[in-house]
Amino acid sequence: DVKVTQSSRYLVKRTGEKVFLECVQDMDHENMFWYRQDPGLGLRLIYFSYDVKMKEKGDIPEGYSVSREKKERFSLILESASTNQTSMYLCASIISGGGVYGQPQHFGDGTRLSIL
Amino acid sequence: KNEVEQSPQNLTAQEGEFITINCSYSVGISALHWLQQHPGGGIVSLFMLSSGKKKHGRLIATINIQEKHSSLHITASHPRDSAVYICAVRPSGAQKLVFGQGTRLTINP
């Protein structure tokens, strides 16, 4: 079974801090995604990566950066956290071509981040 | 207008009722997903459809590609079915999913 693990379930940080959210998957998936989820707005894509050291901006990349140094790990970075980045953050992964061959995305359990 | 629209946004029903959640989309797709998210955040993939109908236990998902519409049905609903149900589509040729806003389902005993 695919396992997508996010390093923290709950995280509280202060405005201006640099925040790292880590995501690890154990199925050798090429594609990894970071979403945020807010009430009334649903899931929105922040960044995704389709290979090591490759990254693509999603729909709301402002204020975020990502790092993919190893295939199994995809990190989301808030360079200088702000209160409007308080949200639920979800990581997901899928095998390359999964959308064509009918594989589902696999999600982590989420990190609920509060910026005070 | 969102590319993926779900209805209703909120649904409250009594235990045992038959539940239908609808999803309409406006782009060509290679697949449609129904996801379930329980309180606490974790998301589980229920179904992935590209045509026809799939059934798993009390859950049934259908899709009509021509009409760009999908439905998720729950028979004999139970309080443990209470969750947010999310429709997501993969546009043709795209790597990423486009999500509906979700339907919050509450089943009362």
Coordinates of C-alpha atoms in Angstrom, one line a residue:
Chain A
D1 CA 0.0 0.0 0.0
V2 CA 1.2 3.5 -0.9
K3 CA 2.1 5.6 2.1
V4 CA 2.4 9.3 2.0
T5 CA 3.7 10.7 5.3
Q6 CA 3.6 14.3 6.4
S7 CA 6.0 15.2 9.2
S8 CA 3.5 17.0 11.5
R9 CA -0.3 16.8 12.0
Y10 CA -0.4 20.1 13.8
L11 CA 2.1 23.0 13.7
V12 CA 2.0 26.5 15.3
K13 CA 4.5 29.1 14.1
R14 CA 4.9 32.9 14.4
T15 CA 4.7 35.5 11.8
G16 CA 8.0 36.0 10.0
E17 CA 9.3 32.5 10.8
K18 CA 10.6 30.2 8.1
V19 CA 8.5 27.1 8.1
F20 CA 9.3 23.7 6.5
L21 CA 6.6 21.1 5.8
E22 CA 7.9 17.8 4.8
C23 CA 6.3 15.0 2.8
V24 CA 7.7 11.5 2.1
Q25 CA 6.3 8.8 -0.1
D26 CA 7.4 5.2 -0.2
M27 CA 6.3 4.1 -3.6
D28 CA 8.9 5.6 -5.9
H29 CA 6.3 8.0 -7.4
E30 CA 7.7 10.6 -9.8
N31 CA 4.9 13.2 -9.2
M32 CA 4.3 14.9 -5.9
F33 CA 2.0 17.8 -5.0
W34 CA 1.4 20.3 -2.3
Y35 CA -2.2 21.7 -1.7
R36 CA -3.7 23.9 0.8
Q37 CA -7.3 23.6 1.8
D38 CA -9.5 26.4 3.2
P39 CA -13.2 26.5 4.1
G40 CA -15.3 27.5 1.1
L41 CA -12.3 27.3 -1.3
G42 CA -11.6 23.6 -1.5
L43 CA -8.2 22.2 -2.4
R44 CA -5.9 24.5 -4.2
L45 CA -2.6 23.5 -5.8
I46 CA 0.5 25.4 -4.6
Y47 CA 3.3 23.6 -6.4
F48 CA 4.0 20.2 -7.9
S49 CA 7.1 18.3 -9.0
Y50 CA 7.3 15.7 -11.7
D51 CA 10.9 14.6 -11.0
V52 CA 13.9 15.3 -8.7
K53 CA 14.9 18.9 -8.8
M54 CA 11.9 19.7 -11.1
K55 CA 9.1 21.9 -9.9
E56 CA 6.1 23.7 -11.4
K57 CA 4.0 26.4 -10.0
G58 CA 0.4 25.5 -9.2
D59 CA -2.5 27.9 -8.8
I60 CA -1.3 29.8 -5.7
P61 CA 2.5 29.7 -5.4
E62 CA 3.0 33.2 -4.0
G63 CA 4.7 33.1 -0.6
Y64 CA 5.8 29.5 -1.0
S65 CA 8.8 27.6 -2.4
V66 CA 9.5 23.9 -2.7
S67 CA 12.4 21.6 -2.7
R68 CA 12.8 18.1 -4.3
E69 CA 16.3 16.9 -3.7
K70 CA 15.3 13.2 -3.5
K71 CA 12.6 11.4 -5.3
E72 CA 10.8 10.3 -2.1
R73 CA 10.8 13.7 -0.4
F74 CA 9.0 16.9 -1.4
S75 CA 9.3 19.9 1.0
L76 CA 7.1 23.0 1.1
I77 CA 8.8 26.2 2.5
L78 CA 7.1 29.3 3.8
E79 CA 10.0 31.8 3.6
S80 CA 8.4 34.3 5.9
A81 CA 5.2 33.0 7.4
S82 CA 2.1 35.2 7.4
T83 CA -1.2 34.8 9.1
N84 CA -3.0 34.3 5.8
Q85 CA -1.0 31.1 5.4
T86 CA -2.9 29.5 8.3
S87 CA -4.5 26.5 6.6
M88 CA -4.6 22.8 6.2
Y89 CA -1.7 21.6 4.0
L90 CA -2.0 18.3 2.1
C91 CA 0.7 16.4 0.2
A92 CA -0.1 13.9 -2.5
S93 CA 1.8 11.7 -4.9
I94 CA 1.1 9.7 -8.1
I95 CA 3.1 7.5 -10.4
S96 CA 4.2 9.0 -13.7
G97 CA 1.5 8.6 -16.3
G98 CA -0.9 7.7 -13.5
G99 CA -3.6 10.0 -14.9
V100 CA -3.4 8.1 -18.2
Y101 CA -3.2 4.6 -16.7
G102 CA -5.9 5.2 -14.2
Q103 CA -4.0 5.4 -10.9
P104 CA -5.3 7.6 -8.1
Q105 CA -3.5 10.3 -6.3
H106 CA -2.5 9.2 -2.8
F107 CA -2.8 11.8 0.0
G108 CA -1.1 12.3 3.3
D109 CA -3.1 13.0 6.4
G110 CA -2.5 16.7 6.3
T111 CA -0.7 19.3 8.4
R112 CA -2.9 21.9 10.1
L113 CA -0.6 25.0 10.3
S114 CA -1.4 28.0 12.4
I115 CA 0.5 31.2 12.0
L116 CA 0.2 33.5 15.0
Chain B
K1 CA -17.2 29.9 -12.7
N2 CA -15.3 26.9 -11.3
E3 CA -14.3 24.2 -13.7
V4 CA -15.8 21.6 -11.2
E5 CA -19.0 22.3 -9.5
Q6 CA -20.5 20.2 -6.8
S7 CA -24.0 20.2 -5.3
P8 CA -25.2 20.4 -2.7
Q9 CA -22.5 22.1 -0.7
N10 CA -24.0 20.8 2.6
L11 CA -26.3 17.9 3.1
T12 CA -27.9 16.6 6.3
A13 CA -29.9 13.4 6.3
Q14 CA -31.3 10.8 8.6
E15 CA -29.7 7.4 9.0
G16 CA -30.9 5.0 6.3
E17 CA -31.6 7.6 3.7
F18 CA -30.3 7.3 0.1
I19 CA -27.8 10.0 -0.6
T20 CA -26.8 11.6 -3.9
I21 CA -24.0 14.1 -4.5
N22 CA -23.6 15.6 -7.9
C23 CA -20.5 16.9 -9.8
S24 CA -20.5 18.8 -13.1
Y25 CA -17.4 19.8 -14.9
S26 CA -16.7 22.0 -18.0
V27 CA -13.4 20.5 -19.5
G28 CA -12.4 17.4 -21.3
I29 CA -11.1 14.9 -18.8
S30 CA -9.1 11.7 -18.7
A31 CA -10.5 10.7 -15.3
L32 CA -12.8 11.8 -12.4
H33 CA -12.1 11.0 -8.8
W34 CA -14.4 10.9 -5.8
L35 CA -12.5 11.5 -2.5
Q36 CA -13.6 11.3 1.1
Q37 CA -12.2 13.5 3.8
H38 CA -13.0 12.8 7.5
P39 CA -12.6 15.3 10.3
G40 CA -8.9 15.5 11.0
G41 CA -8.0 16.0 7.4
G42 CA -6.9 12.7 5.8
I43 CA -8.2 12.2 2.3
V44 CA -9.1 8.7 0.9
S45 CA -9.7 8.0 -2.7
L46 CA -13.1 6.3 -3.1
F47 CA -13.4 5.9 -6.9
M48 CA -11.7 6.8 -10.1
L49 CA -13.9 6.8 -13.2
S50 CA -13.4 7.3 -16.8
S51 CA -16.7 5.8 -17.9
G52 CA -19.8 4.0 -16.7
K53 CA -20.3 3.0 -13.1
K54 CA -18.4 1.6 -10.2
K55 CA -19.7 0.1 -6.9
H56 CA -18.0 -0.6 -3.6
G57 CA -20.2 -1.7 -0.8
R58 CA -22.9 0.9 -0.2
L59 CA -21.2 3.4 -2.5
I60 CA -21.9 3.8 -6.2
A61 CA -20.3 6.3 -8.6
T62 CA -21.5 7.0 -12.1
I63 CA -20.2 9.2 -14.8
N64 CA -21.7 10.5 -18.1
I65 CA -18.9 11.7 -20.2
Q66 CA -21.2 13.3 -22.9
E67 CA -23.0 15.3 -20.2
K68 CA -19.8 16.0 -18.2
H69 CA -21.6 14.9 -15.0
S70 CA -20.9 12.4 -12.3
S71 CA -22.9 11.3 -9.2
L72 CA -21.9 9.6 -6.0
H73 CA -24.6 7.6 -4.3
I74 CA -24.7 6.2 -0.8
T75 CA -27.3 3.6 0.0
A76 CA -28.5 2.9 3.6
S77 CA -26.5 5.9 4.9
H78 CA -24.9 5.6 8.4
P79 CA -23.5 8.3 10.7
R80 CA -20.0 7.0 10.0
D81 CA -20.6 8.2 6.4
S82 CA -20.4 11.8 7.7
A83 CA -17.5 13.4 5.9
V84 CA -16.7 15.9 3.2
Y85 CA -16.9 14.3 -0.3
I86 CA -14.8 15.9 -3.0
C87 CA -15.0 15.5 -6.7
A88 CA -11.8 16.1 -8.7
V89 CA -11.1 15.8 -12.4
R90 CA -7.9 15.3 -14.3
P91 CA -8.1 17.5 -17.5
S92 CA -7.0 15.7 -20.6
G93 CA -3.2 15.9 -21.0
A94 CA -2.7 17.5 -17.6
Q95 CA -0.7 16.1 -14.6
K96 CA -2.7 17.9 -12.0
L97 CA -6.2 17.5 -10.6
V98 CA -8.9 20.2 -10.5
F99 CA -11.1 20.0 -7.4
G100 CA -14.7 20.8 -6.6
Q101 CA -15.4 22.7 -3.4
G102 CA -16.6 19.6 -1.6
T103 CA -20.0 18.5 -0.1
R104 CA -20.2 18.3 3.6
L105 CA -22.4 15.3 4.5
T106 CA -23.9 14.8 8.0
I107 CA -25.9 11.7 8.7
N108 CA -27.9 11.9 12.0
P109 CA -28.8 8.7 13.9

